[in-house]
mmCIF file of C-alpha atoms in Angstrom:
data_model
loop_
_atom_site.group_PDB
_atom_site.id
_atom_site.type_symbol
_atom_site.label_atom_id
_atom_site.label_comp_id
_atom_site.label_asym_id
_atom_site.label_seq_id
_atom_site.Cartn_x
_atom_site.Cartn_y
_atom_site.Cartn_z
ATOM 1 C CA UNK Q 105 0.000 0.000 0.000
ATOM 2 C CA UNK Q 106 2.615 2.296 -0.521
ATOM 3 C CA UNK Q 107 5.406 3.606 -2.742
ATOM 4 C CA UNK Q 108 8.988 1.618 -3.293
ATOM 5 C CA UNK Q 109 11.768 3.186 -2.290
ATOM 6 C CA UNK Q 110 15.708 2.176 -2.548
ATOM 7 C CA UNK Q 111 17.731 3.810 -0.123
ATOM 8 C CA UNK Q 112 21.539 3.270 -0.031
ATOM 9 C CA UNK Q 113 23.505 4.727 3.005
ATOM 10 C CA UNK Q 114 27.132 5.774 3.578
ATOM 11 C CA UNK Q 115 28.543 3.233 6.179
ATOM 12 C CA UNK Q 116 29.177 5.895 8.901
ATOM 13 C CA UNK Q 117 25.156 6.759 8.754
ATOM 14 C CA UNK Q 118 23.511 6.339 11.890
ATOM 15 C CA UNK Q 119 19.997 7.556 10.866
ATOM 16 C CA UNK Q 120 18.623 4.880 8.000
ATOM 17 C CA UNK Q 121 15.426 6.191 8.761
ATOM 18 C CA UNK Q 122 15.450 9.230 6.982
ATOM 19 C CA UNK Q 123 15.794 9.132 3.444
ATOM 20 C CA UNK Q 124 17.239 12.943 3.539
ATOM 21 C CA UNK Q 125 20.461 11.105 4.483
ATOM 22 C CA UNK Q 126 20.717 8.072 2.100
ATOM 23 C CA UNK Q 127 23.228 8.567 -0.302
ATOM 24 C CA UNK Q 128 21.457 7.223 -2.925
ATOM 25 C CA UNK Q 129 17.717 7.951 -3.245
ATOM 26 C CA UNK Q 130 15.623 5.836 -5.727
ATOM 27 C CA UNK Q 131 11.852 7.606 -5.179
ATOM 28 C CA UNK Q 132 8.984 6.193 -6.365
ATOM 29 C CA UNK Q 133 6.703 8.179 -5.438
ATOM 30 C CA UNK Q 134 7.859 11.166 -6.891
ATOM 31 C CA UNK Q 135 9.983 9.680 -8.829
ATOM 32 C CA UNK Q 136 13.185 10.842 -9.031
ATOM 33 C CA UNK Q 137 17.087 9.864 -8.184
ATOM 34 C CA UNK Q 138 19.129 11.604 -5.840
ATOM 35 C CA UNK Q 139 22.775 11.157 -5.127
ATOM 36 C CA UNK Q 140 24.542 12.946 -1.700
ATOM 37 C CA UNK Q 141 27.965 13.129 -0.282
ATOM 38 C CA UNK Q 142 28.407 11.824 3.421
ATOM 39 C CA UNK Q 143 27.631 15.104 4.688
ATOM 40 C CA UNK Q 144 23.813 14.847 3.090
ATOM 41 C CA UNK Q 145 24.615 17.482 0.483
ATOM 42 C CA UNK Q 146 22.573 16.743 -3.006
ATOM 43 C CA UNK Q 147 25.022 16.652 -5.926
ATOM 44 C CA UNK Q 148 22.738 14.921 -8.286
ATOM 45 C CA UNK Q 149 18.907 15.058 -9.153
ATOM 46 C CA UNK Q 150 17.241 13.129 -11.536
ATOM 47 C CA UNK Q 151 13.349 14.112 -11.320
ATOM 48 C CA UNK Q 152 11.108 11.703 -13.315
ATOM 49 C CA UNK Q 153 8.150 13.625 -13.351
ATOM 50 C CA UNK Q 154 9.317 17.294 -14.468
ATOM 51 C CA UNK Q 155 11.596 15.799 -16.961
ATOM 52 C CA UNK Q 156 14.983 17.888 -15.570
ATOM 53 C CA UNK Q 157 18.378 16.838 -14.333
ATOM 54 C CA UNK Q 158 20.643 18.681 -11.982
ATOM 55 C CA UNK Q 159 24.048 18.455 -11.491
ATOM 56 C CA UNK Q 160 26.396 20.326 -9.109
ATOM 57 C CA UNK Q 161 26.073 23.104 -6.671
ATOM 58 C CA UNK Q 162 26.284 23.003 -2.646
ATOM 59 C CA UNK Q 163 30.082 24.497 -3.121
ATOM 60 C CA UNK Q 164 30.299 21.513 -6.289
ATOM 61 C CA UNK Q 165 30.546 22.245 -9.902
ATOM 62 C CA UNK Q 166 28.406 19.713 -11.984
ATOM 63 C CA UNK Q 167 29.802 18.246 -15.059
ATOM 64 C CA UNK Q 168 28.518 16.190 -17.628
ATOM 65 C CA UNK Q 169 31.330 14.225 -19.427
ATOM 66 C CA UNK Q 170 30.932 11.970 -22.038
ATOM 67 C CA UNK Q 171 33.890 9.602 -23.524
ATOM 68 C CA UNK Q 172 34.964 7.814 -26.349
ATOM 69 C CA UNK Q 173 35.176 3.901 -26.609
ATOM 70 C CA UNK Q 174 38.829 3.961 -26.737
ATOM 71 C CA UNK Q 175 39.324 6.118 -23.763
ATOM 72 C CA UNK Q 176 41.094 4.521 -20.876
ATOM 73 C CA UNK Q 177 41.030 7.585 -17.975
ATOM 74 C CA UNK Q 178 37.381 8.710 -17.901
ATOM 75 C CA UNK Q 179 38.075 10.586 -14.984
ATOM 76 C CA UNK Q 180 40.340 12.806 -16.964
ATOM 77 C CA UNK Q 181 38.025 15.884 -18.031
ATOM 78 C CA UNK Q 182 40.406 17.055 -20.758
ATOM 79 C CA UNK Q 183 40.305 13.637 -22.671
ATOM 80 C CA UNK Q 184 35.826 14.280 -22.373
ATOM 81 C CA UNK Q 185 34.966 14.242 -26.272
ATOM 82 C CA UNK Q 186 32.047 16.273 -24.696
ATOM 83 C CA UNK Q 187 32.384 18.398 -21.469
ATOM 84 C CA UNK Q 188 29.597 20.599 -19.970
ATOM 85 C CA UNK Q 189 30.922 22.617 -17.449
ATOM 86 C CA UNK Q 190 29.006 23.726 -14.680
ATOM 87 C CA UNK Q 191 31.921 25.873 -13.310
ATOM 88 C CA UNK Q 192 32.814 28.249 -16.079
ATOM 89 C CA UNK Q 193 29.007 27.659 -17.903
ATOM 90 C CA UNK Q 194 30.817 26.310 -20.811
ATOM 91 C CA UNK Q 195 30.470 23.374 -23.762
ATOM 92 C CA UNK Q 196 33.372 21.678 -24.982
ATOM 93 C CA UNK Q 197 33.606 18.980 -27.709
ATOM 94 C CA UNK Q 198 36.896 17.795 -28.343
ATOM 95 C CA UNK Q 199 37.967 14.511 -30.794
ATOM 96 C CA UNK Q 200 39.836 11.512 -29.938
ATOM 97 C CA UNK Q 201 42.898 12.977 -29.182
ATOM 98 C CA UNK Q 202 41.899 15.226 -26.816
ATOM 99 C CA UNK Q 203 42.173 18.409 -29.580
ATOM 100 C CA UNK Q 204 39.160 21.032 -28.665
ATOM 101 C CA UNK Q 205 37.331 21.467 -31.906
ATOM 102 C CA UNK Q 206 34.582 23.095 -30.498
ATOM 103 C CA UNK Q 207 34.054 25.434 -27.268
ATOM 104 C CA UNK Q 208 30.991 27.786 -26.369
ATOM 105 C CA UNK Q 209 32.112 29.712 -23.594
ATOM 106 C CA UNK Q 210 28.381 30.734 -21.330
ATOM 107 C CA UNK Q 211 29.871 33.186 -19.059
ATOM 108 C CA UNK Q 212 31.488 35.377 -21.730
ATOM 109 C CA UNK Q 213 28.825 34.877 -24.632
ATOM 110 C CA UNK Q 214 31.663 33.462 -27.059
ATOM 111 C CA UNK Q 215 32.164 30.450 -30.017
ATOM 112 C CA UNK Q 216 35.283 28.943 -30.823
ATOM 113 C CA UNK Q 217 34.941 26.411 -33.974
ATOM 114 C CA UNK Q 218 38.261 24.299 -34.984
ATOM 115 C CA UNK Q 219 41.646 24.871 -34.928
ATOM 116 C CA UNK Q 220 44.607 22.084 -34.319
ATOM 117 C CA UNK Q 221 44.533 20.677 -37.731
ATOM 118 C CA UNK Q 222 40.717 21.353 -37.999
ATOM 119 C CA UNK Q 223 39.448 24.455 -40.005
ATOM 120 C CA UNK Q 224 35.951 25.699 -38.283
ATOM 121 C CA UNK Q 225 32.996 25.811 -40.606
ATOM 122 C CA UNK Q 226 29.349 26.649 -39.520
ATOM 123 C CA UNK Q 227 27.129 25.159 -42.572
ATOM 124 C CA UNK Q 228 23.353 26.332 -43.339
ATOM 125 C CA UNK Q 229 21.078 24.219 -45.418
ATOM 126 C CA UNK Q 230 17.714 24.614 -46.824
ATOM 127 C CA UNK Q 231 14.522 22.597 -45.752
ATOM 128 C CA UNK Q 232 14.990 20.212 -48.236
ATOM 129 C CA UNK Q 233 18.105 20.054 -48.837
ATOM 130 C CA UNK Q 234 19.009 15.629 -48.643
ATOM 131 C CA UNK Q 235 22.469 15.958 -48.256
ATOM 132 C CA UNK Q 236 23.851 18.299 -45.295
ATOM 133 C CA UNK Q 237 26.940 16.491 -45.567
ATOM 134 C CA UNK Q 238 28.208 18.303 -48.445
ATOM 135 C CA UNK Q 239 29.010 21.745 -48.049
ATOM 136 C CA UNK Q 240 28.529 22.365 -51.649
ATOM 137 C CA UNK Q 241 25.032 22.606 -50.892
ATOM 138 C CA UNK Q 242 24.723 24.840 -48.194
ATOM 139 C CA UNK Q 243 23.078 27.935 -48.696
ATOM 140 C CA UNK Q 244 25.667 29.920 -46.229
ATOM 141 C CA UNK Q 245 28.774 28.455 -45.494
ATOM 142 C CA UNK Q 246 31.101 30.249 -43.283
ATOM 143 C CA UNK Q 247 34.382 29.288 -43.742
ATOM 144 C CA UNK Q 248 36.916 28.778 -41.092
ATOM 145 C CA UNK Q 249 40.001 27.790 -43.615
ATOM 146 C CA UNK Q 250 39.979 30.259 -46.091
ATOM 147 C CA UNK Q 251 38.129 33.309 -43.415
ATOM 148 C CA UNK Q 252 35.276 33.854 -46.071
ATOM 149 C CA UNK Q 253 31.282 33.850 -45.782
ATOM 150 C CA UNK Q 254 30.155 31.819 -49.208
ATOM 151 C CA UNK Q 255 26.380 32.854 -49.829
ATOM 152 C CA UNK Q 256 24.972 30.452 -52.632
ATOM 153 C CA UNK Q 257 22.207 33.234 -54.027
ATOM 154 C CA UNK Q 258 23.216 35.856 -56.213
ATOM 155 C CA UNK Q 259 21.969 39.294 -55.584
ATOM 156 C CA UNK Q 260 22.244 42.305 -52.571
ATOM 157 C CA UNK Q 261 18.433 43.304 -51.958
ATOM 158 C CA UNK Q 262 16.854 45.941 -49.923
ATOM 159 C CA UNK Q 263 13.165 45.183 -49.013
ATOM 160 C CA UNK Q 264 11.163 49.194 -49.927
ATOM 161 C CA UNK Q 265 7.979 49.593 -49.348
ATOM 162 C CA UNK Q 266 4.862 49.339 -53.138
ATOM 163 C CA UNK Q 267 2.526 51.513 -53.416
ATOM 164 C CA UNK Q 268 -0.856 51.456 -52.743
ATOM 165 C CA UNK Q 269 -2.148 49.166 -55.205
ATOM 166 C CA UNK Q 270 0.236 47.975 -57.168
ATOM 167 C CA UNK Q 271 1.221 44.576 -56.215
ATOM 168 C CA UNK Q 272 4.472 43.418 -58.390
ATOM 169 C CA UNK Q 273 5.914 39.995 -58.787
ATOM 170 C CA UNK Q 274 9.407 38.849 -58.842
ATOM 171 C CA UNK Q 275 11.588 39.894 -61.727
ATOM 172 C CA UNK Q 276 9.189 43.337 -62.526
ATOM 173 C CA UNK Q 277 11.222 46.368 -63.083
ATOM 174 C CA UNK Q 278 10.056 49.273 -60.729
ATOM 175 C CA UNK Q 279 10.071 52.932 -60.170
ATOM 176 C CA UNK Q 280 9.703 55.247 -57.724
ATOM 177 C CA UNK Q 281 6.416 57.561 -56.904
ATOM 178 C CA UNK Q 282 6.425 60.933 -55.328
ATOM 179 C CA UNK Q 283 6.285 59.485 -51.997
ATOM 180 C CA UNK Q 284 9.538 57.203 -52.974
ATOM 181 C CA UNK Q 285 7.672 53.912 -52.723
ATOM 182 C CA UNK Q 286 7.851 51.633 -55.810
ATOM 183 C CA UNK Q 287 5.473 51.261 -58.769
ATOM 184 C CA UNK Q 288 5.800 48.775 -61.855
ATOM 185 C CA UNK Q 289 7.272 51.276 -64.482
ATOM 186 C CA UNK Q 290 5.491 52.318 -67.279
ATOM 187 C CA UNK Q 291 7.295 55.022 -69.721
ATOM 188 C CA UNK Q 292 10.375 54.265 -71.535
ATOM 189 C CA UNK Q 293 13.362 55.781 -70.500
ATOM 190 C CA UNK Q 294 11.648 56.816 -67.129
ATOM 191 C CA UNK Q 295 14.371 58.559 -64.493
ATOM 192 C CA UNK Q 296 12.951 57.142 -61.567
ATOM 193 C CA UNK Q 297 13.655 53.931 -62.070
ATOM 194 C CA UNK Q 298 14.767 52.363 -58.874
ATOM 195 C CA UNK Q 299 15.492 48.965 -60.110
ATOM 196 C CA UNK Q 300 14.029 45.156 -60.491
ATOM 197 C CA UNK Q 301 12.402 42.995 -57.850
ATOM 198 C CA UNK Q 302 14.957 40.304 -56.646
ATOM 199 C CA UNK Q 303 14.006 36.509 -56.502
ATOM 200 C CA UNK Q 304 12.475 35.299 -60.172
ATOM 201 C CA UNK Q 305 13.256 32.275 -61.568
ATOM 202 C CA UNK Q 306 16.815 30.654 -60.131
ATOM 203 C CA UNK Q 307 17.964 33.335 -58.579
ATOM 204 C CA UNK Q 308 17.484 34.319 -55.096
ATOM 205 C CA UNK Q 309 18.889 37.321 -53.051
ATOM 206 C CA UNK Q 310 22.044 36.146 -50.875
ATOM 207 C CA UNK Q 311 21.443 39.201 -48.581
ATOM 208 C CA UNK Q 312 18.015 41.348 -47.731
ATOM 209 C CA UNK Q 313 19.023 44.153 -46.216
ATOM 210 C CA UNK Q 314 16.196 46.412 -44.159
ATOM 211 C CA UNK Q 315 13.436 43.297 -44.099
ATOM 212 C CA UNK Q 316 10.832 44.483 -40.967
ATOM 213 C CA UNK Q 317 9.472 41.485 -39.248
ATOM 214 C CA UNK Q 318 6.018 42.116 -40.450
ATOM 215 C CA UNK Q 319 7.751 41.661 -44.072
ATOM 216 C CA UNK Q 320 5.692 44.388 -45.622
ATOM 217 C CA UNK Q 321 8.422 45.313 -48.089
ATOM 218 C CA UNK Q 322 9.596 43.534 -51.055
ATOM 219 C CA UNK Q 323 13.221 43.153 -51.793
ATOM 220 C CA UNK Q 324 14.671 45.271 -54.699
ATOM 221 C CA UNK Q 325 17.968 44.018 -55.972
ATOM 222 C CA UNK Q 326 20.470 46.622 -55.337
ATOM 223 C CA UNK Q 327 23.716 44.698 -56.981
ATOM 224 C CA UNK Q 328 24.412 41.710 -58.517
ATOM 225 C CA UNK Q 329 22.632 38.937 -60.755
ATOM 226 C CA UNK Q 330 18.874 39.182 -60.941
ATOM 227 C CA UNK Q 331 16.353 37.933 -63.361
ATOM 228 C CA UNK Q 332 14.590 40.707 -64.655
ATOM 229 C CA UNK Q 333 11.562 40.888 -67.239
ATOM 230 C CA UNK Q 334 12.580 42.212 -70.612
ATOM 231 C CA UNK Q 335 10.992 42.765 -73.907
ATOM 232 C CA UNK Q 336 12.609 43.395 -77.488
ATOM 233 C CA UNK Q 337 10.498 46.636 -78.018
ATOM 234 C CA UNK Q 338 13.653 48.735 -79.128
ATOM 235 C CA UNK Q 339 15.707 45.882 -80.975
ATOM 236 C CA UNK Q 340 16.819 42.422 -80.338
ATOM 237 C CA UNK Q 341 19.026 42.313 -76.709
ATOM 238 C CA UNK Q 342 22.566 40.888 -76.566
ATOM 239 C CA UNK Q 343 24.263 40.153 -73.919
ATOM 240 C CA UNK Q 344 26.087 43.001 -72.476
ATOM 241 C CA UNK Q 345 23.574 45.554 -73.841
ATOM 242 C CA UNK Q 346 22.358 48.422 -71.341
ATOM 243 C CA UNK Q 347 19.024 47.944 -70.688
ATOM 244 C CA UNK Q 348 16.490 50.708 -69.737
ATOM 245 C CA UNK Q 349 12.695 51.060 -68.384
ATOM 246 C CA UNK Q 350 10.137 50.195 -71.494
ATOM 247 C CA UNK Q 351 7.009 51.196 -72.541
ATOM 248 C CA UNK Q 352 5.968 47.189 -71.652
ATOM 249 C CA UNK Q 353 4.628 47.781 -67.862
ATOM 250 C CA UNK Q 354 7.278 46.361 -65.663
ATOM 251 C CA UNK Q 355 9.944 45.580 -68.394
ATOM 252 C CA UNK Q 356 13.283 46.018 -69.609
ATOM 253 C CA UNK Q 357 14.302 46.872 -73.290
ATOM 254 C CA UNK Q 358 17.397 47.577 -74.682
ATOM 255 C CA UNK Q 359 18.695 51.499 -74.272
ATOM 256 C CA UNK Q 360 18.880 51.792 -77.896
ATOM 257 C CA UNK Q 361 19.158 55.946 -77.601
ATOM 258 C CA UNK Q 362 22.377 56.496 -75.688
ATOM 259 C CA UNK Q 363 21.548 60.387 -75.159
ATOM 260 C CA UNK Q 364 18.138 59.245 -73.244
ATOM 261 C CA UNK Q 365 19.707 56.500 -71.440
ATOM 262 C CA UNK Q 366 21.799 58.647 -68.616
ATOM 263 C CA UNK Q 367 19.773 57.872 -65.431
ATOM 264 C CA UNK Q 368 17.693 55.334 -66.743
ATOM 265 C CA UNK Q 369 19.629 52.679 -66.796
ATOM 266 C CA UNK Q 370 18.938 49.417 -64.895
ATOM 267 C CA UNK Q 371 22.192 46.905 -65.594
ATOM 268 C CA UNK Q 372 23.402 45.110 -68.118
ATOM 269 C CA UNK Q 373 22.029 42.014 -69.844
ATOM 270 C CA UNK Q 374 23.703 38.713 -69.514
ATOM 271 C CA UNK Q 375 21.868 36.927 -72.143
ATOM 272 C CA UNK Q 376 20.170 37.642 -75.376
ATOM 273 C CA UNK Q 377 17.131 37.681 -76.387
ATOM 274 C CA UNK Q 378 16.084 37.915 -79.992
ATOM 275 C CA UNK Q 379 12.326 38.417 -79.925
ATOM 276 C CA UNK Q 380 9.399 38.819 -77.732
ATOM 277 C CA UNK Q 381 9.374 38.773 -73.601
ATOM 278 C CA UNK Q 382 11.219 36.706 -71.473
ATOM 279 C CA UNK Q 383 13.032 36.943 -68.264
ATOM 280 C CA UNK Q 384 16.578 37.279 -68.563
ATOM 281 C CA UNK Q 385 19.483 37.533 -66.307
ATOM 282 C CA UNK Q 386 20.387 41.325 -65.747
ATOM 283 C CA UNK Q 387 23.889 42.608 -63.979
ATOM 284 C CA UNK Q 388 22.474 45.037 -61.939
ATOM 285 C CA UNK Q 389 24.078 48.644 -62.268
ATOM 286 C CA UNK Q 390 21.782 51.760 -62.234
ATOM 287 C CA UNK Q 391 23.304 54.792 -63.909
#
């Protein structure tokens, strides 16, 4: 009729009555694990029903320290292949040979990654991605080796604010209005053109600068690769042809009139286009 409870004392005890002294603490009822030095201190709790583990305190550090099969002194902390350290509020992972690799230090908000042989790399994949083994397919790959951040999209966008209105899709060349927010452009040649709305086809924006949380803006490519909408209006388009604001809503055409062209110009085409509409990669480089 009532709960099971394993109580293991130290051999000096000379109250087995009360399970505050056991040195090890199997509850039941609770349930929970408890470990205690001689002097009844609690070094370790293990509580069943909340789901949390605590290590340490009561003028002890707790440590979690795991080991490799090969290891032969697991009381060694610096030969731990993972060490949590309750003392400094650190995380250390180190590989067989005792070499840190990895070390996030709590108390002074810092992240060491590799060294010793090891070149640190933090690796970002997408959703889907099936193989996050191969950094060729990470979407962001900070490298520790060479000391350079590798973004797999193309463009620099700045998320700006439409007008009322005048929703736009990816790839649409813009312009400004009076109150600077952007409007699919509409005149050939047009001044205010502020550019072409990153993320059409392949290419994605590697960096959005200025996105709100609310993501009420849309990102406008700034520099870089972006597909952009075009249209063969003023001639066929070749690849390195200047390309301006056309008559088309929302498209490109080649800046056939050089002495119109001065602050009109979008980028630079990176592929031709003979006839038609089509969306096109563009260099982006407003002049």
């Amino acid at each position: 009729g009532g709960d099971g409870d394993l109580l293991l004392f130290h051999r000096g005890e000379t109250d087995s009555d009360d399970p505050s002294k056991a040195a090890v603490h199997l509850d039941a009822d609770r349930p929970g694990l408890t470990l205690r030095t001689a002097s009844g201190q609690r070094r370790v709790r293990l509580d069943g029903g909340g789901g949390s583990l605590w290590l340490g305190g009561q003028e002890a550090d707790g440590d979690l320290l795991l080991f490799h099969r090969g290891a032969t002194d697991n009381l060694d902390k610096e030969r731990a292949t993972i060490h949590l350290d309750g003392e400094s509020s650190s995380i250390v992972m180190r590989d067989s040979q005792g070499n840190r690799q990895l070390s996030i230090d709590g108390s002074k908000g810092h992240l060491w990654l590799g060294g010793k042989e090891n070149d640190g790399d933090i690796l970002l994949f997408r959703k889907g991605e099936a193989d996050p083994d191969d950094k060729a397919n990470a979407t962001i790959h900070i490298d520790g080796e060479a000391g350079d951040i590798v973004l797999r999209n193309a463009d620099c966008a700045e998320d700006f604010e439409l007008a009322p209105d005048c929703p736009v899709d990816a790839g649409t060349v813009v312009a400004l209005d009076d109150e600077g927010r952007l409007r699919p452009s509409r005149a050939p040649y047009d001044r205010r053109v502020a550019g072409v709305i990153s993320g059409a086809g392949d290419l994605r924006p590697g960096i959005v600068l200025g996105r709100r949380p609310d993501r009420s803006g849309v990102p406008l490519a700034l520099a870089g690769r972006v597909n952009c909408r075009v249209d063969t209006s003023a001639g066929a388009i070749a690849a390195g042809d200047l390309l301006t604001t056309s008559e088309v809503p929302g498209h490109a055409m080649k800046a056939a009139d050089p002495g119109r062209a001065f602050g009109s110009v979008i980028g630079k085409a990176l592929r031709p286009l003979v006839t038609g509409t089509d969306l096109i990669p563009v260099l982006v480089a407003l002049q």
